[in-house]
Structures are given as C-alpha cells and as structure tokens.
Amino acid sequence: MSFNTFGKIFRFTTWGESHGTAIGCVVDGCPPNILLSEKDIQSDMAKRRPGKSKFTSQRKESDKVEILSGVFQGRTTGTPISMIIFNNDARSRDYETIKNKFRPGHADYTYFMKYGIRDYRGGGRQSARETACRVAAGAIAKTVLKKLIGKKFKIKGAVIQLGILGCNKNNWNDKEINKNPFFCPDKQSVKLWEKYLLSVRKSGSSCGAIIELRASGIPIGLGAPIYSKLDSDIAGALMSINAVKGVNIGKGMNAAILSGEAELR
Amino acid sequence: MSFNTFGKIFRFTTWGESHGTAIGCVVDGCPPNILLSEKDIQSDMAKRRPGKSKFTSQRKESDKVEILSGVFQGRTTGTPISMIIFNNDARSRDYETIKNKFRPGHADYTYFMKYGIRDYRGGGRQSARETACRVAAGAIAKTVLKKLIGKKFKIKGAVIQLGILGCNKNNWNDKEINKNPFFCPDKQSVKLWEKYLLSVRKSGSSCGAIIELRASGIPIGLGAPIYSKLDSDIAGALMSINAVKGVNIGKGMNAAILSGEAELR
Amino acid sequence: MSFNTFGKIFRFTTWGESHGTAIGCVVDGCPPNILLSEKDIQSDMAKRRPGKSKFTSQRKESDKVEILSGVFQGRTTGTPISMIIFNNDARSRDYETIKNKFRPGHADYTYFMKYGIRDYRGGGRQSARETACRVAAGAIAKTVLKKLIGKKFKIKGAVIQLGILGCNKNNWNDKEINKNPFFCPDKQSVKLWEKYLLSVRKSGSSCGAIIELRASGIPIGLGAPIYSKLDSDIAGALMSINAVKGVNIGKGMNAAILSGEAELR
Amino acid sequence: MSFNTFGKIFRFTTWGESHGTAIGCVVDGCPPNILLSEKDIQSDMAKRRPGKSKFTSQRKESDKVEILSGVFQGRTTGTPISMIIFNNDARSRDYETIKNKFRPGHADYTYFMKYGIRDYRGGGRQSARETACRVAAGAIAKTVLKKLIGKKFKIKGAVIQLGILGCNKNNWNDKEINKNPFFCPDKQSVKLWEKYLLSVRKSGSSCGAIIELRASGIPIGLGAPIYSKLDSDIAGALMSINAVKGVNIGKGMNAAILSGEAELR
C-alpha cells in the first residue's frame, strides 16, 4: 500500500521525485477565510533551500512555491490548496553512472525490492527533496494556527548537536539560529562546528545531527486521546523523514531515570 | 471537514477551481510497473472535453493532461502520480456580473453559507469542471485493471435518456455511442434527440439525462463486504458528481416489484 | 480489504455474525457531555426488532443493547462507545441442511469466492442482522443531533411501496407509520397491503419495497463539498444495506425530465 | 476529534475504561482461513496481566479474552474479530477520594479540559489498561504473520533498563526474559534490579524503564514508502502508549555521531 498523506482534519498529500518535472502537495481541510499568499510560504522555503552554503546540498533550486488552487483574492476558500515547486536543477545525467548501483544508507534497494522498479535519478521519490513539500504545507499550518490560536502560539527549532559536537543550550539565542548556516542557537559553538564540518567534508565523510523543537502557547487537549495523540502524531511524522532514527519528547529516553518525586521541568 | 479524496487502496485527491490557474489530481496507490503515458489518458479526456459541439459547454479547453510524477521511463513506479490540466479559457470577467448573485440550481449559496467566502468565477470548486480530474484518474484505473484482470474486463457507458426522450435499448450499438454528440447508443434516436435539444436550447431552457454504465469481466468478490461494498462505493461516487440525484444498480428501484421467483436478469 | 467502518468525524465500526455469540458496534467521535442511556437506543431497536408480526422475520430477539463504555454517570465522555447485542435465537442447526448450498439472492457464493470460507449459519456476516448495529449507532447520532441542532431537526421514514402496491402520499400521517406492521404512512393502504402480503407469503414468494426518508431542520452546508458530500454519503450508506439497489435524492431519476424552468419543489 | 483506531490494511479499534464493565477491541482486515483460538491470545495476555508480582499493579484481573465474532470453526473468516475482556477488579470506590483531584503525571487534567467531563475511576480511558486490547490485537497480528511469513519471522522484547540501572546486553538470553518479573534478559542483573525496585517502592516512589524490541525475518519493503513507513508507524504506535516519551530505531539518537564510513551494524 502506498500512502503519501499526513493528517486528519488538516491533511496534506505530497508527490514528486527528486529529478522529475516538479514536486508538490495538496493541502485539504484548511479553514476558509485565512489570509494566505505565496510570500507566507516562501520564507520557510528559504530556510530549507539547498545551495545556500558549502555545508548543504550543492543543488541550485529557487524552490519557488506556486499556489494553484484554494486561494481566492488573497484568502483561503476552504477548498484544497494545491502547491507546485518546479525542479530547476535536475541534472539526471549525473546519476547515469549509478544506474546499476544501490547507494548505501539510501532506500534504493528497498524501493527496488518493493516495487520491482526504481527511479534512480537522485533517489527519485526517496529523496529528501520530498521534505520541501512538508515545509510548504507546514507554512500554511503555521499561518492557520497563528490566526486561530493567536500570538501566544510560537514554534521554533534549532540544531543542537552536529556529529560529535553538542552546543551550550544555556546560550540558546533565537536570533542567532538563522544567522549561521547550521541553525545553531549558541553563537559560541558556531566556529567550532564550522571547523569540524569542514574537516568532515575534506575527509569525504559526513555526520548526523540532533534537532530540538520548542512549541509554546499550545491549547490544552489538542489531538486525539490515545491513537493519534499529539506525542504519537509528532513522533510518527518526524520518523517519516529520511534519516531520522530517534524522537524524544520532553525528557525522552531520560524519563526512565526519573523518580516519582522528580520535578518534570 | 473538507474531503477531496476517493478510494482506499487505489486513491485519488482532486483539486482546482473552474477559473483558477489549473485543476489536477494525485493518484496514490497505483501499482508499479504498469505501462502508462499521457496518451492513455487523453482519449478519455477527449470524450469529456467541452466545446466539441453546440450541445455542450461552449468553453474552449484542450484539456491536455500532463503527468508530473510517478511515471519513469514509461512505467508507473508505485509512487503518487500527479496530473495537471491547465485552464486556458478561464474568462473570469464573464462572471463579474453575477458576483453578487447566487445562481439557482448551483451550490453558490451553500458554499457561501458553509465557508463564508466563495470563488464566484464559474462556480469555483463547485464547477463540474472538477470531473475532468476524475476522468484522468479513471483512465489510469482502467489501464491498471486491463493489465491486472485482462481482456475480459470491459466497461462502457451511454446516455439512454435525454430530458423527456428515452431511446430503444434493443438497438444498443457500442460503435454508435461515440459517433453522435449525445453518446446515444441507439442510432435511430439521435435525430429526434438533436431536434429536441435544439428546441430546448432555443427556449433558453435545459434538461437532464440518464446514463447507463455496463461493466463485464469483473472478478467475483471485489470490494469490501458491507461498508464500501462495490454497490455502495459506486453509488457514493456517482452521487458526488454535480447534478446526479439518483443511482440504480441492476434493477434498481424496480427491484421493489420483483417477486421471489423473479428471474433476476 | 475488509472495511466495517462508516463516517468521518462521528464514526462507527460494526461487527458480528447472524448466529454468533453477539453483534455490536463501536461509536468513535461522539461529542462529550451528551445525556445518553440505553433507553434512548432501545426505542429505535424496538422498531427494527424481528418477530413482532407474521410479516417480518420470525426470529425471536429481544435486541437489548448494552452500553459497555464511553458513558459515565449518564453522559457521554468523548471516548468510544461500545455497544453489544447478544444473539438469543441463534438456532444454528436450522442451517446445517444448507451447509453445502448457496442461497440465491444472498451473498453466500460471493463470500465463499472472496474469502475461501464462509459462516453458513444464517448468512453469517452477510445477514441483514448487521443493520441492528446501525440502528444503535444511528440512535446515538440522533440524540447528538437533537442536542446540537435543537428541536428544528427532524427525521422520519416510512415504507411507501410494498411490492407492486404504492400508497397515497397525500394521506401521509406521521402517527400512522408506527401503528401498522408495514410502517405505511397512509392508513387507507394498510388493509390492501396486508391482503397482498398474505397472498405473497401463502404462495411462498416474497417482494421488495421502497422507503422514503424525510429530514428537516438540517443546517446549510453540512458535509464535505464534493467527495463525501451529504448526497454521496447518504447514497453510499443506504446502498451498503443488503437488498438496497437504488437511491433517489429529491426528484431522483426523475430529475432527468425537469426543464430549466422547473420549480424544484 | 476522537480516534481509537490503529493500522491501515490490518486495523484495530479499542474501547473501554479502566473501571467500566469491560474493555475490548475490534480487529478489521484480518486475512481469512487463519487458525485462531482464544488460546493463541491468552499466552500474550498472561505476560501483561497485572497482579502477578509485588512489582506490578496489584489489581487482580484474569484478563480472559473472549472472541465474539470473525472466527468460525476455529478459523478466521475475513470479517471483523471482536474481542472482549471483562473487568473483574474494578473497585470504583477506591477512587471516590480523588474524585475532585487531578493526579500528577496522568492525563486527568487534560481529559477534563478537552472534554469538560472525565471518568475519574482509575483514569477511565486514559488508564494503561487500554494496552491490554493492543496485546490482544497484537497476538492476532503475530498469528497472521507466522502464517504468512513463516518460521523466519521472530519478534521479541525485554526490559533493558530499570530506573537508573541498565543491564549487560551481552548476556541477553531469550529464555531468561520470562523467568523474572522484570522481563530482564540478563540473569545477572535481576538480583540488583529486585533490590533496587524494592527500595524504590519502600520510599513510596516509582521509576521508569527502557524496553528493547528485536524483530527478524521481516520481508524487505514492508510498509508505505514515506508517510506510514515502518519506522514512522512503529514510532507513532509506541509513542501512543501512556508514559512512553522516546523511541529509537536502530542506533536511534546515536546515529547523530555516526560518520559516513561507520559500519551501521
């Protein structure tokens, strides 16, 4: 069974391959009468866009989102919002050489065994390029939440560990996050991270990272009570992103060592 | 709740407004390794296309379907198939005059009451133009079924009543159906229908119609046993088309007068 | 794929076979804080209950519904409401003789071909006994709607045709409907229907019927706009009931002969 | 929106409160013709059952599962399998004293804020007793998988950390897991764990734990490719269990420090 939809009341379906004509998504269930323009989405797209520094994918994409439906005279109408992002830098030839090879750490082999066919150009559907569509859908979700919940609602994220290097979370500074190419919230760690990642790149290797998300102003009781409870939907969503292998909520795995008297925060 | 998706294993989501940039749909759950090209879809689109005769909508649309994803080197890959149809003849100005009016027999008023906003250009999302997307998704479904079930699988449809005029079903001729602008299967009725519809048009009026669908070679046991059984899904799907107000399966409402001994066919 | 769930926000899943221990359903998505007791459900169950007259199934069932969850101190809690109806008159022996036969007009053969196994006792899952669970879920839905929409909301149903006999709908009398064993709204037709049905029974035959449902006080804009629009969900639901082969909404199939000027009501 | 269903093709819906009449679940989508009896389920229920040692909940429940539908003559029929577990030890009076209090670390307050009503007896629907229904559904899933995949399919689980104490995973012994009340796979750690947990209990406190699950013989390509991929569904499912706050798959969060050359296993 193929399943490319996420959400229940507010739902989106993503489509597209890394080196196809375009990628996109359809958001269904967006409330009507919300002010929405492509500009609201573009600022989040800009943060994700490849080719911005030597530390990210070198692919050159403008990642311009075009809204094709569901918005009339600057407002959502309650009907499905279709968004499209054309692929500009889809150099398929680059992949001809690996046409008959399976890349380690990617899902090439799994796709081939599952479907008996695979689009080998940049990983096809398995490419992390799919996440661009989530960013677009997420930008709409944020716009809706700001309208519905109000100014109290805030959500932010940062990279708090890069490979073997952590950062000092006591130095967390929201404004710093978008000033460095690593989305690191601790200004003092940036230099070290840069030096480290340069050496990793030079050696032809790579490394992982840990991201921390902080949301505030969330209404009590959001989500379903058991299956599809907020923790569950967040964990399921994050774990569906390529390369994500762990999710902690609150104390996460460290909750195991908490005692009954422990102050939770 | 907005809901623009149909199907379970093979599923499609449609989007788009009558006078927006484009309309389209995303087919999810299509089996991999099926030969599929835009040509397979275009022949069904041609049958539905407006502007072909004076008896249909005068809107001029080429209704060219472009496949954006899910097909690689002429074969489906098992990933979502996104299709787009650009609107060429979207003369929004034509609708400025009815901007503040609700058209009878349309869903203008309902949309406005439900959402507090409506796209008045040609009915927006409520336009029957949405059905173009179903034709595209249906063409893929037919291609898949032909491959999976084989040559025994056949499906055909015709208009068997036009306004107050029926036709002689004993004269049903498959080849006749696509030869006249009414999809009438009975050659002898065509002339009369034409005369009748011309007079209806001249008087500034309109009329309804009845369609008959015939499928054969269907495997026994298709569909779920109760909810989402084949009859139920067919009835639900047909009744979601604008202006459809009745669905009969087999003897339909006439089953009421059948006796226990009645020969069912 | 098996699918025994109906609904989206308010959803129910039915289970059980005609001659198993019990049948039942789970209602999920019922709003909290609605006064609900088994008594609210039992009055609707009584109307459906078999064995009440010689004209219905002679099976003796009290069809007592027991609520097992989701209600606390007389009020719904927002959690799933599980209901169970024990089968009392499940005389499986009656069916031993048809163990190796497929009954015409039933789904025995289809189930066997689909699953390779069938519960031949009274049709097992294909038995119309399943509809008892819908009545229970529907009774809860009505209770909720009365609370949410208020007194303006009304829904009623009657049998308007029995085999070859219609009735005079001008004589429709709500109070008459539950006074005769046919749920006929026209007192003057009852005698004739009784005579007719007795003769049908005597000849060892059976006949069909047509039901008319009337709902009023429904809020504008209920349901999704296209797929899962109210017409579509109603048609799909009705057509999932055993033996239902046709659904007309409003003018139904007769809408075909309406002209553009026609007064719709 | 309430949502008490998990799964897509094989799906189950759970219902029931800690101190109601019963709890249960409905499994829909189970393949037909699989040998299944209550005995297949009871062995897994026994492992979960409370009251077995002083280290678990002292509630006395036999947790006997009764299958009410979907199984005929010892085999699944493809129709929904309804299971019920009656609550024997539902001493509601025990909770009268906390009727007006919200317990820390439980969802009492959230339920009250979300629904405006709560079943305070033992946590009502929020009680971990709900997981008994998952065990029952899971036992059926395992039975099906053993039949479909064969003997190669194996799944096992153990507690690898208890509060502040880990165990030596090099000593993992499958047979040991069910021999001690902690499901610890390392015989040498059991004594220490016992001593530790006794002291925790004596001080009126509690602690958390970490569980490790190991599955083998899983077919390549199981699950959907992106949303609802296996990692995502597992994470979502585990995180929907009360008190679970973290999920690692494979190296989990430690994947962050892996270099590109790292041997993954």
PDB file of C-alpha atoms in Angstrom, chain A residues 159-243:
ATOM      1  CA  VAL A 159      20.260  22.120  15.549  1.00  0.00           C
ATOM      2  CA  ILE A 160      21.704  21.368  18.983  1.00  0.00           C
ATOM      3  CA  GLN A 161      24.222  18.695  18.039  1.00  0.00           C
ATOM      4  CA  LEU A 162      26.335  18.320  14.932  1.00  0.00           C
ATOM      5  CA  GLY A 163      28.095  14.961  14.674  1.00  0.00           C
ATOM      6  CA  ILE A 164      30.122  14.552  17.845  1.00  0.00           C
ATOM      7  CA  LEU A 165      29.731  18.204  18.866  1.00  0.00           C
ATOM      8  CA  GLY A 166      26.956  19.497  21.099  1.00  0.00           C
ATOM      9  CA  CYS A 167      26.318  23.120  21.980  1.00  0.00           C
ATOM     10  CA  ASN A 168      25.615  25.014  25.176  1.00  0.00           C
ATOM     11  CA  LYS A 169      21.846  25.232  25.422  1.00  0.00           C
ATOM     12  CA  ASN A 170      22.161  27.820  28.168  1.00  0.00           C
ATOM     13  CA  ASN A 171      23.367  30.137  25.432  1.00  0.00           C
ATOM     14  CA  TRP A 172      20.253  29.494  23.298  1.00  0.00           C
ATOM     15  CA  ASN A 173      19.508  32.682  21.378  1.00  0.00           C
ATOM     16  CA  ASP A 174      16.571  32.653  18.973  1.00  0.00           C
ATOM     17  CA  LYS A 175      18.063  35.395  16.840  1.00  0.00           C
ATOM     18  CA  GLU A 176      21.313  33.507  16.379  1.00  0.00           C
ATOM     19  CA  ILE A 177      19.612  30.452  14.815  1.00  0.00           C
ATOM     20  CA  ASN A 178      19.120  31.955  11.369  1.00  0.00           C
ATOM     21  CA  LYS A 179      22.422  33.814  11.352  1.00  0.00           C
ATOM     22  CA  ASN A 180      24.645  30.773  10.877  1.00  0.00           C
ATOM     23  CA  PRO A 181      24.466  28.014   8.242  1.00  0.00           C
ATOM     24  CA  PHE A 182      23.957  25.327  10.916  1.00  0.00           C
ATOM     25  CA  PHE A 183      20.847  26.745  12.623  1.00  0.00           C
ATOM     26  CA  CYS A 184      22.860  26.555  15.836  1.00  0.00           C
ATOM     27  CA  PRO A 185      21.296  28.563  18.702  1.00  0.00           C
ATOM     28  CA  ASP A 186      24.606  29.010  20.551  1.00  0.00           C
ATOM     29  CA  LYS A 187      26.844  31.620  18.929  1.00  0.00           C
ATOM     30  CA  GLN A 188      29.952  30.350  20.707  1.00  0.00           C
ATOM     31  CA  SER A 189      29.660  26.885  19.159  1.00  0.00           C
ATOM     32  CA  VAL A 190      29.358  28.035  15.559  1.00  0.00           C
ATOM     33  CA  LYS A 191      33.090  28.480  14.924  1.00  0.00           C
ATOM     34  CA  LEU A 192      33.899  25.025  16.244  1.00  0.00           C
ATOM     35  CA  TRP A 193      31.106  23.439  14.260  1.00  0.00           C
ATOM     36  CA  GLU A 194      32.354  25.110  11.097  1.00  0.00           C
ATOM     37  CA  LYS A 195      35.891  23.849  11.613  1.00  0.00           C
ATOM     38  CA  TYR A 196      34.625  20.360  12.416  1.00  0.00           C
ATOM     39  CA  LEU A 197      32.280  20.123   9.436  1.00  0.00           C
ATOM     40  CA  LEU A 198      34.968  21.394   7.069  1.00  0.00           C
ATOM     41  CA  SER A 199      37.258  18.594   8.181  1.00  0.00           C
ATOM     42  CA  VAL A 200      34.452  16.053   7.854  1.00  0.00           C
ATOM     43  CA  ARG A 201      33.817  17.248   4.305  1.00  0.00           C
ATOM     44  CA  LYS A 202      37.522  17.227   3.450  1.00  0.00           C
ATOM     45  CA  SER A 203      37.806  13.617   4.510  1.00  0.00           C
ATOM     46  CA  GLY A 204      34.890  12.752   2.193  1.00  0.00           C
ATOM     47  CA  SER A 205      32.721  11.723   5.100  1.00  0.00           C
ATOM     48  CA  SER A 206      29.509  13.018   6.646  1.00  0.00           C
ATOM     49  CA  CYS A 207      27.832  13.199  10.035  1.00  0.00           C
ATOM     50  CA  GLY A 208      24.420  13.303  11.652  1.00  0.00           C
ATOM     51  CA  ALA A 209      22.742  15.899  13.830  1.00  0.00           C
ATOM     52  CA  ILE A 210      20.144  16.426  16.539  1.00  0.00           C
ATOM     53  CA  ILE A 211      17.375  18.977  16.247  1.00  0.00           C
ATOM     54  CA  GLU A 212      15.363  20.494  19.094  1.00  0.00           C
ATOM     55  CA  LEU A 213      11.869  21.852  18.557  1.00  0.00           C
ATOM     56  CA  ARG A 214      10.138  24.114  21.076  1.00  0.00           C
ATOM     57  CA  ALA A 215       6.460  24.963  20.871  1.00  0.00           C
ATOM     58  CA  SER A 216       4.568  27.216  23.259  1.00  0.00           C
ATOM     59  CA  GLY A 217       1.072  28.568  23.573  1.00  0.00           C
ATOM     60  CA  ILE A 218      -0.420  25.226  22.523  1.00  0.00           C
ATOM     61  CA  PRO A 219      -4.046  24.797  23.706  1.00  0.00           C
ATOM     62  CA  ILE A 220      -4.622  22.067  26.293  1.00  0.00           C
ATOM     63  CA  GLY A 221      -6.150  18.896  24.916  1.00  0.00           C
ATOM     64  CA  LEU A 222      -5.026  19.194  21.305  1.00  0.00           C
ATOM     65  CA  GLY A 223      -5.011  15.884  19.443  1.00  0.00           C
ATOM     66  CA  ALA A 224      -6.841  12.624  19.988  1.00  0.00           C
ATOM     67  CA  PRO A 225      -6.623  10.921  23.379  1.00  0.00           C
ATOM     68  CA  ILE A 226      -4.754   7.683  22.540  1.00  0.00           C
ATOM     69  CA  TYR A 227      -4.001   6.709  18.974  1.00  0.00           C
ATOM     70  CA  SER A 228      -3.132   9.916  17.119  1.00  0.00           C
ATOM     71  CA  LYS A 229      -2.408  11.701  20.373  1.00  0.00           C
ATOM     72  CA  LEU A 230      -0.104  14.648  19.874  1.00  0.00           C
ATOM     73  CA  ASP A 231       3.053  12.811  21.011  1.00  0.00           C
ATOM     74  CA  SER A 232       2.185   9.939  18.699  1.00  0.00           C
ATOM     75  CA  ASP A 233       1.498  12.056  15.620  1.00  0.00           C
ATOM     76  CA  ILE A 234       4.646  14.117  16.178  1.00  0.00           C
ATOM     77  CA  ALA A 235       6.786  11.008  16.583  1.00  0.00           C
ATOM     78  CA  GLY A 236       5.255   9.350  13.543  1.00  0.00           C
ATOM     79  CA  ALA A 237       5.694  12.474  11.437  1.00  0.00           C
ATOM     80  CA  LEU A 238       9.315  13.106  12.429  1.00  0.00           C
ATOM     81  CA  MET A 239      10.243   9.454  11.982  1.00  0.00           C
ATOM     82  CA  SER A 240       8.891   9.536   8.432  1.00  0.00           C
ATOM     83  CA  ILE A 241      11.635  11.993   7.467  1.00  0.00           C
ATOM     84  CA  ASN A 242      14.635  10.372   5.789  1.00  0.00           C
ATOM     85  CA  ALA A 243      17.494   9.649   8.193  1.00  0.00           C
TER      86      ALA A 243
END
